[in-house]
Coordinates of C-alpha atoms in Angstrom, one line a residue:
M1 CA 0.0 0.0 0.0
T2 CA 1.4 3.4 -0.9
S3 CA 0.9 6.9 0.4
V4 CA -1.3 9.4 -1.4
S5 CA 0.3 10.6 -4.7
P6 CA 1.9 14.1 -4.4
R7 CA 0.5 14.9 -7.8
R8 CA -3.1 14.8 -6.6
R9 CA -4.2 18.5 -6.7
A10 CA -5.8 20.3 -3.8
S11 CA -9.3 21.8 -3.8
A12 CA -9.9 25.5 -3.7
E13 CA -10.9 25.3 0.0
K14 CA -7.4 24.0 0.8
T15 CA -5.4 26.4 -1.4
R16 CA -7.4 29.5 -0.4
P17 CA -6.0 31.1 2.8
S18 CA -8.0 30.2 5.9
V19 CA -7.8 29.3 9.5
F20 CA -6.9 25.8 8.5
W21 CA -3.5 26.9 7.3
P22 CA -2.0 27.8 10.7
A23 CA -3.7 24.8 12.2
A24 CA -2.2 22.5 9.6
M25 CA 1.3 23.9 10.2
I26 CA 1.0 22.7 13.8
V27 CA -1.1 19.6 13.6
V28 CA 0.4 17.9 10.6
P29 CA 4.1 17.8 11.8
V30 CA 3.0 16.8 15.4
T31 CA 0.9 14.0 14.0
G32 CA 3.9 13.0 11.8
W33 CA 5.8 12.2 15.0
F34 CA 3.3 9.7 16.1
A35 CA 2.1 8.2 12.8
K36 CA 3.3 7.3 9.3
I37 CA 0.0 7.7 7.5
E38 CA -0.5 5.6 4.4
I39 CA -3.6 6.4 2.3
E40 CA -5.2 4.2 -0.4
G41 CA -8.3 5.1 -2.4
A42 CA -7.9 8.9 -2.2
E43 CA -9.5 9.2 -5.6
N44 CA -12.8 8.3 -4.0
L45 CA -12.9 11.5 -2.0
P46 CA -14.1 14.3 -4.4
L47 CA -11.9 17.3 -4.7
E48 CA -14.9 19.6 -5.2
G49 CA -18.4 19.5 -3.9
P50 CA -20.2 18.4 -0.7
Y51 CA -19.8 15.0 0.9
V52 CA -20.1 13.1 4.1
L53 CA -17.0 11.2 5.2
A54 CA -17.8 8.2 7.4
P55 CA -14.9 6.6 9.3
N56 CA -14.7 3.8 11.9
H57 CA -14.0 4.9 15.4
Y58 CA -11.8 2.9 17.9
S59 CA -9.3 5.4 19.4
E60 CA -9.6 8.9 20.8
F61 CA -6.7 9.7 18.5
D62 CA -8.3 8.6 15.2
P63 CA -10.1 11.9 14.6
V64 CA -6.6 13.5 14.4
I65 CA -5.5 10.9 11.8
I66 CA -8.7 11.4 9.8
A67 CA -8.2 15.2 9.9
V68 CA -4.6 15.0 8.6
A69 CA -5.5 12.4 6.0
T70 CA -8.4 14.5 4.7
W71 CA -6.1 17.5 4.5
R72 CA -3.5 15.5 2.6
M73 CA -6.1 14.3 0.2
G74 CA -6.9 17.9 -0.7
R75 CA -9.9 18.8 1.4
A76 CA -10.5 20.8 4.6
P77 CA -11.4 18.5 7.5
R78 CA -14.7 19.6 9.1
F79 CA -16.4 17.6 11.8
M80 CA -19.8 17.4 13.5
A81 CA -19.4 18.6 17.1
K82 CA -21.6 18.8 20.1
E83 CA -23.8 21.8 20.2
S84 CA -22.7 22.6 23.7
L85 CA -19.1 23.1 22.4
F86 CA -20.2 26.0 20.3
K87 CA -21.2 27.9 23.4
V88 CA -17.7 27.7 24.9
P89 CA -15.8 31.0 24.7
V90 CA -13.0 31.0 22.1
L91 CA -13.6 27.3 21.2
G92 CA -17.1 28.1 19.9
A93 CA -15.7 30.9 17.8
L94 CA -13.0 28.6 16.4
L95 CA -15.5 25.9 15.6
R96 CA -17.7 28.4 13.7
A97 CA -14.7 29.9 11.9
T98 CA -13.7 26.5 10.6
G99 CA -17.2 25.6 9.5
M100 CA -17.7 22.8 12.0
I101 CA -21.3 21.6 12.3
P102 CA -23.3 21.3 15.5
V103 CA -24.8 17.9 16.3
A104 CA -28.6 17.9 16.6
R105 CA -29.0 15.7 19.6
A106 CA -32.8 15.6 20.0
S107 CA -35.0 13.7 17.6
N108 CA -37.7 16.2 17.0
S109 CA -39.0 18.5 14.4
A110 CA -36.6 21.3 15.4
A111 CA -33.6 18.9 15.1
A112 CA -34.9 17.7 11.7
T113 CA -35.2 21.3 10.5
Q114 CA -31.7 22.0 11.7
T115 CA -30.3 18.9 9.9
L116 CA -32.1 20.0 6.7
A117 CA -30.5 23.5 7.0
Q118 CA -27.1 22.1 7.7
S119 CA -27.3 19.7 4.7
N120 CA -28.4 22.4 2.3
A121 CA -25.6 24.7 3.7
L122 CA -23.0 22.0 2.8
V123 CA -24.4 21.9 -0.7
A124 CA -24.4 25.7 -1.0
A125 CA -20.8 26.1 0.3
Q126 CA -19.6 22.9 -1.5
R127 CA -18.1 21.7 1.7
G128 CA -17.7 18.2 3.2
V129 CA -18.1 17.0 6.8
I130 CA -16.7 14.1 8.8
V131 CA -19.3 12.2 10.7
Y132 CA -18.6 9.1 12.9
P133 CA -21.7 6.9 12.3
E134 CA -21.0 4.9 15.5
G135 CA -21.4 8.1 17.5
S136 CA -18.7 7.0 20.0
L137 CA -15.8 4.6 20.3
T138 CA -16.7 1.1 19.2
R139 CA -17.6 -1.3 22.1
D140 CA -16.8 -4.4 20.0
P141 CA -14.3 -6.4 22.0
D142 CA -12.2 -6.9 18.8
I143 CA -12.6 -3.3 17.8
W144 CA -14.7 -3.9 14.7
P145 CA -17.2 -1.3 13.9
M146 CA -20.3 -1.6 16.0
R147 CA -23.9 -0.8 15.2
G148 CA -24.2 2.7 13.7
K149 CA -26.4 5.7 14.4
T150 CA -28.4 7.5 11.7
G151 CA -26.8 10.9 11.9
A152 CA -24.5 10.5 8.9
V153 CA -27.2 9.3 6.5
R154 CA -29.8 11.7 7.9
L155 CA -27.5 14.5 6.9
A156 CA -26.8 13.0 3.5
L157 CA -30.4 12.4 2.6
A158 CA -31.9 15.6 4.0
A159 CA -30.6 18.0 1.3
D160 CA -32.3 18.8 -1.9
Q161 CA -29.6 16.6 -3.5
T162 CA -28.4 13.4 -1.8
L163 CA -24.8 13.9 -0.6
P164 CA -22.3 11.2 -1.3
V165 CA -21.4 9.2 1.8
I166 CA -17.7 8.1 1.6
P167 CA -16.8 5.2 3.8
V168 CA -13.3 5.1 5.2
A169 CA -11.5 2.7 7.5
T170 CA -8.3 3.3 9.5
W171 CA -6.1 0.7 11.2
G172 CA -3.0 1.1 13.4
V173 CA -4.2 4.0 15.5
Q174 CA -4.7 1.6 18.5
E175 CA -0.9 1.3 18.6
I176 CA -0.6 5.0 19.3
L177 CA -3.6 5.4 21.7
P178 CA -5.5 2.2 22.6
R179 CA -9.2 2.5 23.2
Y180 CA -9.5 4.1 26.7
G181 CA -5.8 3.7 27.1
R182 CA -2.7 6.0 27.4
L183 CA -0.9 7.8 24.6
R184 CA 2.3 6.0 23.5
L185 CA 5.1 8.4 22.7
W186 CA 7.6 5.7 21.7
P187 CA 8.4 4.4 19.2
P188 CA 7.5 7.2 16.8
R189 CA 5.9 7.1 13.4
R190 CA 3.9 4.0 13.8
R191 CA 2.3 2.7 10.6
V192 CA -1.4 3.8 10.2
R193 CA -3.3 2.8 7.2
V194 CA -6.3 4.7 5.7
L195 CA -8.5 3.1 3.1
V196 CA -11.1 5.2 1.4
G197 CA -13.9 3.4 -0.4
P198 CA -16.3 4.5 -3.2
P199 CA -19.5 6.3 -2.1
V200 CA -22.1 4.0 -0.5
D201 CA -25.0 3.2 -2.9
L202 CA -27.9 5.1 -1.4
T203 CA -30.1 5.1 -4.5
G204 CA -32.7 2.9 -3.0
F205 CA -33.2 5.2 0.0
T206 CA -35.6 7.9 -1.0
D207 CA -37.0 9.2 2.3
T208 CA -36.0 9.9 5.8
T209 CA -38.3 7.6 7.7
P210 CA -36.8 5.7 10.7
A211 CA -36.8 2.4 8.8
T212 CA -35.1 4.0 5.8
L213 CA -32.5 5.7 7.9
T214 CA -31.7 2.5 9.8
A215 CA -31.3 0.5 6.6
A216 CA -29.1 3.2 5.0
T217 CA -27.0 3.3 8.1
D218 CA -26.6 -0.5 8.0
A219 CA -25.3 -0.1 4.4
V220 CA -22.8 2.5 5.4
M221 CA -21.6 0.4 8.3
R222 CA -21.3 -2.7 6.1
D223 CA -19.1 -0.8 3.6
I224 CA -16.9 0.5 6.5
S225 CA -16.5 -3.0 7.9
V226 CA -15.5 -4.4 4.5
L227 CA -12.8 -1.8 4.2
L228 CA -11.5 -2.5 7.7
G229 CA -11.5 -6.2 6.9
R230 CA -9.2 -5.5 3.9
L231 CA -6.8 -3.6 6.1
R232 CA -6.8 -6.3 8.8
G233 CA -6.8 -9.2 6.4
E234 CA -9.8 -10.7 8.2
E235 CA -13.5 -11.2 7.6
P236 CA -15.6 -8.7 9.6
P237 CA -18.2 -10.2 11.9
A238 CA -21.5 -11.2 10.3
E239 CA -23.4 -9.2 13.0
R240 CA -22.2 -5.9 14.3
W241 CA -21.9 -5.3 18.1
N242 CA -25.0 -3.8 19.7
P243 CA -24.1 -2.2 23.0
A244 CA -27.7 -2.2 24.2
K245 CA -27.8 -6.0 23.9
H246 CA -24.8 -6.2 26.2
G247 CA -26.1 -3.8 28.8
Q248 CA -23.6 -1.1 27.9
N249 CA -24.4 2.6 28.2
E250 CA -23.0 5.5 26.2
T251 CA -19.6 5.3 27.9
G252 CA -19.2 1.6 27.1
R253 CA -19.6 0.6 30.7
L254 CA -22.2 -1.8 32.0
D255 CA -25.5 -0.2 33.1
S256 CA -26.1 -0.8 36.8

């Protein structure tokens, strides 16, 4: 597997001066100490236009890897973030300046309206966003992707035009920061592999009913699992881990 080709051009959002430039000057070299990032399938991430990038999530450090990989592939990394963070002084201003998107936590009409507005805003600005479909670190004992939540596909299907959902898998980040573990400073430049797949086929999902969103999310998680299986050289489990069936709460611990 080879790293991304240096001949791949960057999008206008990367070449145009922005707050991402000083951030990249700090984050990219620091991340380079920890990880040697190898990217395959970069051609599946569009250089222009809106998209939803959907990665697996098994380490507190993997958002940094995804951000750097997205930047190296020519796009500005924007994430969905908790609404409460936008109210924090300085941090909130930084999140807004970089175009991060607040997560609509509640499942009501107001949240649906917010999602619709966010989705159409991505189309209007021709921006992409990174959304972790699992919502939190996987609880699967073997760190395979667990059952997904519908946020990514809800955002993709809400717009006047369906946004492409790009599945991506990473592997090796657990050697830098294990799930719920401690950061490992040595040895440096551990190998981290990033595999970007083609857009998930969402042509059969034409509405945003709960059943449709669940089925579309299953399709996304299946594609992510297949990509991770290629990186690991293993077959992903036939059934994804469901924390609720194992009495786990949002933190991954057992409910009392």
